[in-house]
Short mmCIF file of C-alpha atoms in Angstrom, two decimals:
data_model
loop_
_atom_site.label_atom_id
_atom_site.label_comp_id
_atom_site.label_asym_id
_atom_site.label_seq_id
_atom_site.Cartn_x
_atom_site.Cartn_y
_atom_site.Cartn_z
CA MET A 1 82.08 116.82 169.75
CA ASN A 2 81.92 117.48 174.05
CA VAL A 3 83.22 114.74 175.79
CA VAL A 4 82.48 114.29 179.44
CA ASP A 5 84.94 116.00 181.78
CA ALA A 6 86.02 112.80 183.63
CA SER A 7 88.23 114.47 186.25
CA PRO A 8 86.69 114.95 189.92
CA ARG A 9 84.71 118.31 189.96
CA ALA A 10 85.34 121.18 193.10
CA PRO A 11 82.56 122.27 195.52
CA PHE A 12 80.41 125.21 194.29
CA GLN A 13 82.67 128.73 194.86
CA ASP A 14 82.91 131.50 193.88
CA HIS A 15 86.15 132.11 191.90
CA GLU A 16 88.00 135.18 191.78
CA GLY A 17 89.22 135.71 188.01
CA ALA A 18 86.51 132.86 186.99
CA ARG A 19 83.87 134.64 184.32
CA PRO A 20 80.96 135.16 186.62
CA PRO A 21 77.90 133.00 185.59
CA GLY A 22 75.57 136.27 186.36
CA VAL A 23 76.14 139.94 187.00
CA ARG A 24 75.20 142.25 189.81
CA THR A 25 72.82 144.90 188.78
CA PRO A 26 71.92 148.24 190.08
CA ARG A 27 69.39 147.65 192.92
CA TRP A 28 67.22 150.00 191.20
CA VAL A 29 67.06 147.62 188.35
CA THR A 30 66.08 144.92 190.02
CA ALA A 31 63.31 146.66 192.23
CA ALA A 32 62.27 147.37 188.37
CA ILE A 33 61.76 143.70 188.07
CA PHE A 34 60.35 142.80 190.92
CA ALA A 35 57.92 145.42 190.81
CA ALA A 36 57.22 144.85 187.30
CA GLY A 37 56.46 141.00 188.25
CA ALA A 38 54.60 142.24 190.61
CA ALA A 39 52.28 144.63 189.27
CA LEU A 40 51.35 141.81 185.96
CA ILE A 41 50.37 139.59 188.78
CA VAL A 42 47.79 142.42 189.87
CA ALA A 43 46.44 143.93 187.05
CA ALA A 44 45.35 140.15 186.21
CA ALA A 45 43.79 139.71 189.76
CA ILE A 46 42.29 142.91 189.08
CA ARG A 47 41.17 142.12 185.63
CA GLY A 48 40.34 138.47 186.48
CA GLN A 49 37.50 139.44 189.69
CA TRP A 50 36.04 141.87 187.00
CA LEU A 51 35.70 139.67 184.25
CA ARG A 52 34.34 136.84 187.02
CA THR A 53 31.98 140.16 187.96
CA ASN A 54 31.06 141.17 184.99
CA GLY A 55 29.31 138.54 182.68
CA SER A 56 32.35 135.92 182.51
CA PHE A 57 31.76 134.06 186.08
CA GLY A 58 32.13 131.08 183.33
CA ILE A 59 36.17 131.54 183.41
CA LEU A 60 36.13 129.23 186.52
CA VAL A 61 39.13 130.97 188.29
CA ASN A 62 38.27 132.23 191.50
CA ALA A 63 41.48 133.33 192.68
CA PRO A 64 43.21 135.09 189.48
CA PRO A 65 45.54 134.24 188.15
CA LEU A 66 45.30 131.75 189.79
CA THR A 67 42.73 128.36 189.62
CA GLY A 68 41.45 127.93 193.50
CA VAL A 69 39.83 130.26 195.69
CA PHE A 70 40.76 133.07 198.27
CA ARG A 71 40.48 131.99 201.45
CA PRO A 72 43.66 132.40 203.66
CA LEU A 73 44.37 129.41 206.19
CA PHE A 74 46.63 129.52 209.03
CA THR A 75 46.95 126.13 211.63
CA PRO A 76 49.49 125.09 213.28
CA ARG A 77 50.36 122.82 210.14
CA SER A 78 51.05 125.65 208.66
CA LEU A 79 54.33 126.04 211.04
CA VAL A 80 55.95 122.48 209.46
CA ALA A 81 55.93 124.60 205.97
CA ILE A 82 57.51 127.41 207.51
CA ALA A 83 59.74 125.82 209.71
CA VAL A 84 61.28 123.50 206.43
CA GLY A 85 61.60 126.43 204.21
CA GLY A 86 62.94 128.40 207.12
CA VAL A 87 66.08 125.62 207.46
CA GLY A 88 66.05 124.94 204.04
CA ILE A 89 67.03 128.89 203.49
CA TRP A 90 69.74 128.47 205.83
CA GLY A 91 70.98 125.14 205.26
CA ALA A 92 70.65 124.31 201.38
CA ASP A 93 73.43 126.74 199.87
CA ARG A 94 75.95 125.13 202.58
CA SER A 95 74.80 121.53 201.68
CA ALA A 96 74.85 121.73 197.94
CA ARG A 97 78.63 123.58 198.36
CA ARG A 98 79.48 120.59 200.78
CA ALA A 99 78.33 117.87 200.35
CA SER A 100 79.57 114.84 197.63
CA TRP A 101 77.85 114.89 194.18
CA ARG A 102 76.41 111.41 194.63
CA THR A 103 75.04 112.86 198.69
CA LEU A 104 74.04 115.80 196.97
CA LEU A 105 71.70 114.18 194.57
CA ALA A 106 70.07 112.42 197.32
CA TRP A 107 69.62 115.21 199.49
CA ALA A 108 67.93 117.30 196.85
CA PHE A 109 65.52 114.62 196.25
CA VAL A 110 64.91 114.06 199.85
CA VAL A 111 64.24 118.30 201.03
CA ALA A 112 62.33 118.81 197.65
CA LEU A 113 60.10 116.04 198.88
CA ILE A 114 59.43 117.49 202.15
CA TRP A 115 59.43 120.55 201.14
CA ALA A 116 56.53 119.64 198.41
CA PHE A 117 54.83 117.56 202.08
CA ALA A 118 55.21 120.18 204.39
CA LEU A 119 52.97 122.78 201.98
CA ALA A 120 50.59 119.97 201.05
CA LEU A 121 50.26 119.72 204.50
CA TRP A 122 48.99 123.29 205.23
CA ASP A 123 45.66 122.07 204.27
CA GLY A 124 45.48 118.98 206.57
CA VAL A 125 45.55 115.64 205.28
CA PRO A 126 42.57 116.96 202.21
CA GLY A 127 45.39 119.19 200.82
CA PHE A 128 47.71 116.23 200.11
CA VAL A 129 44.74 113.73 198.75
CA ARG A 130 43.09 116.64 197.00
CA ALA A 131 43.77 116.21 193.36
CA ALA A 132 43.35 111.94 193.68
CA ARG A 133 39.80 112.29 195.46
CA SER A 134 38.98 114.89 192.70
CA ALA A 135 35.71 114.28 190.86
CA ASP A 136 37.73 115.48 187.66
CA GLY A 137 40.66 113.65 188.37
CA TYR A 138 42.48 110.49 186.81
CA ALA A 139 41.19 107.81 189.15
CA THR A 140 37.71 108.47 188.32
CA ALA A 141 38.70 106.23 184.69
CA LEU A 142 39.57 102.61 186.21
CA GLY A 143 35.96 101.21 186.30
CA ALA A 144 35.97 102.19 182.55
CA VAL A 145 39.65 99.49 182.19
CA GLY A 146 38.14 97.15 184.66
CA ASP A 147 39.92 93.46 183.31
CA ALA A 148 40.54 94.95 179.66
CA PRO A 149 43.11 97.74 179.63
CA GLY A 150 43.15 97.09 176.06
CA SER A 151 39.90 97.36 175.55
CA PHE A 152 39.99 100.65 177.33
CA VAL A 153 43.09 101.96 174.99
CA ARG A 154 41.19 100.83 171.57
CA GLY A 155 38.16 102.88 172.79
CA PHE A 156 39.84 105.07 174.50
CA VAL A 157 39.58 108.34 171.60
CA ALA A 158 35.95 107.11 170.66
CA HIS A 159 34.80 107.35 174.57
CA VAL A 160 36.60 110.10 175.19
CA ARG A 161 33.63 112.31 176.00
CA ASP A 162 31.97 109.88 178.45
CA TYR A 163 35.62 110.63 181.04
CA SER A 164 35.99 113.28 183.59
CA ALA A 165 38.01 116.47 182.47
CA HIS A 166 41.74 115.38 183.42
CA VAL A 167 41.26 112.02 181.43
CA GLN A 168 39.79 113.52 178.46
CA ALA A 169 42.39 116.36 178.19
CA HIS A 170 45.28 113.57 178.14
CA PRO A 171 46.19 110.31 176.61
CA PRO A 172 45.56 107.46 178.35
CA GLY A 173 49.02 106.97 180.16
CA LEU A 174 48.54 107.94 183.64
CA VAL A 175 45.22 106.17 184.13
CA LEU A 176 46.91 102.66 183.19
CA VAL A 177 49.97 103.81 185.62
CA LEU A 178 46.92 103.98 188.09
CA TRP A 179 45.38 100.92 186.79
CA VAL A 180 48.45 98.74 187.62
CA MET A 181 49.19 100.38 190.77
CA ASP A 182 45.79 99.42 191.69
CA ARG A 183 46.43 95.64 190.56
CA VAL A 184 49.57 95.14 192.53
CA GLY A 185 47.81 96.44 195.74
CA LEU A 186 48.61 100.20 196.05
CA SER A 187 45.18 101.79 195.38
CA GLY A 188 44.04 104.72 196.74
CA PRO A 189 44.47 108.44 197.07
CA TRP A 190 47.56 108.20 199.50
CA TRP A 191 49.37 106.58 196.97
CA GLU A 192 48.33 108.32 194.14
CA SER A 193 49.66 111.24 195.88
CA ALA A 194 52.58 109.90 196.87
CA LEU A 195 53.33 109.03 193.64
CA GLN A 196 52.69 112.90 192.58
CA LEU A 197 55.35 114.38 195.20
CA SER A 198 57.65 111.41 194.47
CA ALA A 199 57.87 111.79 190.59
CA ALA A 200 57.81 115.47 190.88
CA ALA A 201 61.13 115.34 193.51
CA ALA A 202 62.82 113.21 191.37
CA SER A 203 62.77 115.51 188.54
CA VAL A 204 65.44 117.57 190.75
CA PRO A 205 68.29 114.93 190.30
CA ALA A 206 67.50 114.70 186.95
CA VAL A 207 68.00 118.65 185.92
CA LEU A 208 70.87 118.44 188.44
CA LEU A 209 72.68 116.12 186.14
CA SER A 210 71.42 118.18 183.00
CA VAL A 211 73.22 121.13 184.17
CA ARG A 212 76.21 119.76 184.94
CA GLU A 213 76.92 117.73 182.10
CA VAL A 214 75.69 121.04 179.78
CA ALA A 215 77.95 123.49 182.46
CA GLY A 216 79.69 121.96 185.28
CA GLU A 217 79.38 120.64 189.00
CA ASP A 218 79.73 124.20 190.05
CA ARG A 219 76.76 125.29 187.97
CA ALA A 220 74.88 122.68 189.25
CA ARG A 221 75.27 123.12 192.55
CA ALA A 222 74.55 126.62 192.42
CA ALA A 223 71.55 125.59 191.18
CA ALA A 224 70.19 123.19 193.69
CA PRO A 225 68.81 125.24 196.12
CA PHE A 226 66.68 126.79 193.93
CA LEU A 227 65.31 123.43 192.30
CA VAL A 228 64.60 121.74 195.26
CA LEU A 229 62.83 124.91 197.79
CA THR A 230 61.04 126.21 194.24
CA PRO A 231 57.36 128.20 194.61
CA ALA A 232 56.22 125.41 191.93
CA ALA A 233 56.10 122.55 194.70
CA VAL A 234 52.18 123.85 195.91
CA ALA A 235 51.59 122.45 192.77
CA TRP A 236 53.12 119.22 193.07
CA SER A 237 49.64 117.45 194.79
CA SER A 238 48.30 116.99 191.12
CA GLY A 239 48.83 114.14 187.79
CA ASP A 240 50.96 117.11 186.38
CA ALA A 241 53.54 116.26 188.90
CA VAL A 242 54.06 112.76 187.18
CA PHE A 243 54.45 114.57 184.11
CA LEU A 244 57.56 116.74 185.60
CA GLY A 245 59.44 113.98 186.93
CA VAL A 246 59.26 111.50 183.31
CA ALA A 247 59.58 114.53 181.27
CA SER A 248 62.48 115.33 182.98
CA TRP A 249 64.62 111.97 183.13
CA ALA A 250 63.75 112.06 179.36
CA VAL A 251 65.38 115.29 178.92
CA ALA A 252 68.21 114.61 181.18
CA SER A 253 68.77 111.15 179.48
CA VAL A 254 69.10 112.65 176.05
CA VAL A 255 71.61 115.59 177.47
CA LEU A 256 73.68 112.97 179.38
CA ALA A 257 73.99 111.20 175.71
CA SER A 258 74.85 114.36 174.28
CA GLY A 259 78.27 114.22 175.94
CA ALA A 260 79.05 110.64 175.61
CA CYS A 261 80.35 108.37 173.42
CA GLY A 262 79.96 105.36 171.52
CA ARG A 263 77.89 102.47 172.86
CA ARG A 264 76.80 104.24 176.04
CA SER A 265 75.72 107.63 174.11
CA ASP A 266 73.43 105.20 172.10
CA LEU A 267 72.14 103.39 175.12
CA LEU A 268 71.32 106.81 176.86
CA ALA A 269 69.72 108.52 174.04
CA LEU A 270 67.38 105.04 173.36
CA GLY A 271 66.28 105.41 176.91
CA GLY A 272 65.71 109.23 176.82
CA GLY A 273 63.71 108.38 173.56
CA LEU A 274 61.56 105.63 175.05
CA LEU A 275 61.17 107.63 178.49
CA GLY A 276 60.22 110.73 176.06
CA GLY A 277 57.33 108.68 174.60
CA CYS A 278 55.80 107.56 177.76
CA ALA A 279 55.77 111.22 178.68
CA LEU A 280 53.56 112.05 175.48
CA MET A 281 51.78 109.08 176.40
CA LEU A 282 50.80 110.91 179.70
CA SER A 283 50.24 114.59 178.06
CA TYR A 284 50.23 115.94 174.75
CA GLY A 285 51.60 118.93 176.12
CA LEU A 286 54.94 117.52 176.79
CA VAL A 287 55.98 117.88 172.95
CA LEU A 288 57.17 121.27 174.18
CA VAL A 289 59.50 119.85 176.79
CA GLY A 290 61.52 117.98 174.06
CA LEU A 291 62.80 121.33 172.67
CA VAL A 292 65.32 122.03 176.13
CA PRO A 293 67.33 118.16 175.08
CA LEU A 294 67.13 119.47 171.25
CA ALA A 295 68.83 122.60 171.97
CA VAL A 296 71.91 121.06 173.81
CA VAL A 297 72.04 117.81 171.06
CA VAL A 298 72.00 120.77 168.09
CA SER A 299 74.51 122.99 169.79
CA ARG A 300 76.61 120.05 169.98
CA ARG A 301 75.85 118.91 166.63
CA ARG A 302 75.15 115.15 167.93
CA TRP A 303 72.86 114.38 165.45
CA ARG A 304 73.05 110.71 166.40
CA VAL A 305 72.09 111.16 169.32
CA MET A 306 68.95 113.11 168.11
CA ALA A 307 68.01 110.43 165.67
CA VAL A 308 68.13 107.56 168.15
CA ALA A 309 66.28 109.79 170.83
CA ALA A 310 63.53 110.28 167.94
CA ALA A 311 63.58 106.22 166.96
CA GLY A 312 62.73 105.76 170.77
CA VAL A 313 59.83 108.28 170.59
CA ALA A 314 58.24 106.16 167.81
CA LEU A 315 58.32 103.32 169.18
CA VAL A 316 56.61 104.03 171.90
CA LEU A 317 54.02 105.57 170.00
CA ALA A 318 53.82 103.08 167.28
CA GLY A 319 53.60 100.39 170.02
CA ALA A 320 50.32 102.58 171.17
CA ALA A 321 49.24 102.68 167.85
CA ALA A 322 49.79 98.89 167.52
CA ALA A 323 47.18 98.13 170.31
CA GLY A 324 44.71 101.05 169.15
CA PHE A 325 45.77 104.15 170.66
CA SER A 326 45.91 107.03 167.64
CA TRP A 327 48.30 109.81 169.48
CA LEU A 328 47.45 112.45 167.09
CA ALA A 329 43.95 111.43 166.84
CA GLY A 330 44.09 111.46 170.38
CA PHE A 331 45.22 114.82 170.72
CA ARG A 332 42.47 116.27 167.99
CA ALA A 333 39.86 115.09 170.08
CA THR A 334 41.00 116.75 172.96
CA ARG A 335 41.62 119.61 171.48
CA LYS A 336 38.21 119.92 170.04
CA LEU A 337 36.54 119.22 173.30
CA TYR A 338 38.50 121.88 175.00
CA ARG A 339 37.62 124.35 172.52
CA GLU A 340 33.94 123.46 172.85
CA GLY A 341 34.21 123.45 176.71
CA ILE A 342 36.17 125.44 178.96
CA SER A 343 38.33 127.37 176.30
CA SER A 344 35.06 128.84 174.57
CA ILE A 345 34.37 131.02 177.84
CA ARG A 346 37.68 132.01 178.79
CA PRO A 347 38.98 134.87 176.78
CA TYR A 348 42.39 134.71 174.97
CA GLY A 349 42.99 138.29 175.53
CA TYR A 350 42.68 137.87 179.02
CA PHE A 351 44.51 134.78 179.60
CA VAL A 352 47.49 134.90 177.03
CA TRP A 353 49.38 137.32 179.27
CA ALA A 354 47.35 136.21 182.85
CA ASN A 355 48.89 133.28 181.99
CA ILE A 356 52.15 134.68 182.38
CA ALA A 357 51.43 136.03 185.47
CA ALA A 358 50.09 132.56 187.14
CA PHE A 359 53.23 131.34 185.88
CA SER A 360 55.76 133.68 187.57
CA LEU A 361 54.13 132.75 190.84
CA ALA A 362 55.02 129.44 189.98
CA ILE A 363 58.55 129.84 189.06
CA GLY A 364 59.11 132.70 191.64
CA PRO A 365 60.33 136.40 191.59
CA ALA A 366 64.08 135.07 191.71
CA VAL A 367 63.49 133.53 188.84
CA TRP A 368 62.66 136.58 186.79
CA VAL A 369 65.43 138.72 188.76
CA GLY A 370 68.14 135.58 187.85
CA LEU A 371 67.49 135.46 184.23
CA THR A 372 67.92 139.08 183.39
CA ARG A 373 71.49 138.67 185.15
CA LEU A 374 71.91 135.06 183.45
CA ARG A 375 75.42 135.46 181.29
CA ASP A 376 76.56 131.63 180.94
CA ARG A 377 75.74 131.13 176.86
CA ARG A 378 75.21 127.35 178.15
CA MET A 379 72.65 128.12 181.05
CA TRP A 380 71.10 129.85 178.91
CA LEU A 381 70.44 126.73 176.36
CA LEU A 382 68.16 125.29 178.93
CA ALA A 383 66.60 128.37 179.87
CA GLY A 384 66.40 129.61 176.82
CA ALA A 385 64.53 126.27 175.20
CA ALA A 386 62.10 126.46 178.06
CA LEU A 387 60.98 129.82 177.16
CA VAL A 388 60.22 129.29 174.32
CA ALA A 389 58.25 126.04 174.90
CA VAL A 390 56.18 128.52 177.36
CA ALA A 391 55.61 131.38 175.00
CA ILE A 392 54.68 128.36 172.27
CA ALA A 393 52.29 127.19 174.66
CA ASP A 394 50.74 130.33 175.97
CA VAL A 395 49.95 131.24 172.62
CA SER A 396 48.45 128.43 171.32
CA GLY A 397 45.37 129.12 173.50
CA MET A 398 45.33 125.50 174.68
CA SER A 399 46.36 126.76 178.27
CA LYS A 400 44.02 129.12 179.58
CA ALA A 401 44.26 129.39 183.58
CA GLU A 402 45.58 126.52 185.55
CA VAL A 403 49.40 126.79 184.21
CA GLU A 404 50.44 127.07 187.82
CA ARG A 405 50.55 123.21 187.25
CA ILE A 406 49.91 122.79 183.70
CA TRP A 407 53.44 124.20 182.78
CA LEU A 408 55.27 122.71 185.72
CA PRO A 409 57.85 120.76 183.40
CA PHE A 410 59.05 123.81 182.46
CA VAL A 411 60.03 125.21 185.83
CA PRO A 412 62.99 123.32 186.71
CA TRP A 413 64.79 124.36 183.25
CA LEU A 414 64.04 128.04 184.06
CA ALA A 415 65.08 127.67 188.11
CA ALA A 416 68.27 126.41 187.55
CA ALA A 417 69.24 129.04 185.27
CA ALA A 418 68.03 131.56 187.39
CA GLY A 419 69.97 130.15 190.60
CA VAL A 420 73.13 129.73 188.42
CA ALA A 421 72.99 133.64 188.16
CA PHE A 422 73.32 134.83 191.63
CA VAL A 423 76.80 135.47 192.48
CA SER A 424 77.58 135.79 196.23
CA ALA A 425 75.95 133.11 198.82
CA ARG A 426 74.55 135.92 200.73
CA GLU A 427 72.48 136.94 197.24
CA ARG A 428 71.78 133.22 196.98
CA ARG A 429 70.27 133.13 200.31
CA GLY A 430 68.85 136.35 200.01
CA TRP A 431 66.41 135.34 196.94
CA LEU A 432 66.36 131.75 197.95
CA GLY A 433 64.33 133.18 200.90
CA VAL A 434 62.19 135.18 198.48
CA GLN A 435 61.17 132.03 196.79
CA VAL A 436 60.41 130.55 199.81
CA ALA A 437 58.15 133.65 200.86
CA CYS A 438 56.42 133.37 197.88
CA ALA A 439 55.40 129.71 198.31
CA LEU A 440 54.09 130.30 201.73
CA VAL A 441 52.07 133.38 200.73
CA VAL A 442 50.41 131.40 197.84
CA GLN A 443 50.07 128.63 200.35
CA TRP A 444 48.01 130.69 202.52
CA LEU A 445 46.16 133.11 200.47
CA VAL A 446 44.80 130.40 197.77
CA ARG A 447 43.18 127.37 197.96
CA ALA A 448 43.67 124.97 194.86
CA SER A 449 40.68 123.83 193.04
CA TRP A 450 42.39 120.51 192.03
#
């Protein structure tokens, strides 16, 4: 059993003689990886455009492989995101190495929030509140909740066809969250959008705590800039950003429990399980995120942690069942609607690889390069589990397009592992610049449809 190291942890440094988390690779290898990723994205764009103009316009992906439309936009507001990204490239790595641990956690949350907000404002106010104002959004179901949330929950599966696309595709959890916010005076698209960005930014300290527990503080500090300035922040103005935040803290609680003892371990595991159950009430697909803490718990042989966390999940689902909502029945109804609807006109043979192209833009080129260099088995527990989850989600056919937001909960575990793999401070800053550039280019070229 691994016990948490209570000794002070030094700031991140490149210690001579220490086993490196990554390896230097020849430039031609890096160039080949970069070129392969670019070729995949270009191929997905060309093939997607062909499908749109040759009888498959119904795929409803107008900027393949991304969901949106190609419409380059540059305004004075764009300079804000460019400035934030530029300052981040220059200062993020230095701050991550020098700040105290608690300061780092707060800094990471704040900077991630600023970065996402700057990207969202690229399109002005509509870009920030687009998802909240969408006709397919979660708030459209608030009228169905009315003054009787219990009736809404009991009848959710039976009436699922009556709701908007996003509500149909998920359990009723986020609708109920928005209903509670409305009841306490936090209603409207601005509050919903603030919830989305704040929840996503909150995932960063959760992942940092997990990395510190699994691989040490040095590795967490190295990963921090790549978590903060992620290209995936382009999609944080969506309901899936809330799923990202809740799922990340569920994972972090269980991972921390695996390194603790006694009552503290049980409380952390139970808390993680309860959060995991809440995550499942937000999105059916979040069951795959459970592979990340499962990999850590199994590697440490902390079977009690696994059992307590599973009990926490079961409590939430049992409570939902007692209130009238069966998670399995909801999943079956959603799957049936999906297969009868948009899935029937989106070709599996295209999206099974185009999804990876879209996801590559969300995680950024540095992640693929970093993963090929990563030599830290502890970090591979997190990254490997996330890759398996992505593979399962992809081949299942339940995610055809829109994965740049749907797969948000898998992104930080890959970004953290890749960030650790870059050996020198200069190299980290260089690849961080690539990540920022990727986000800015996507935000410049594509107007998201959610």
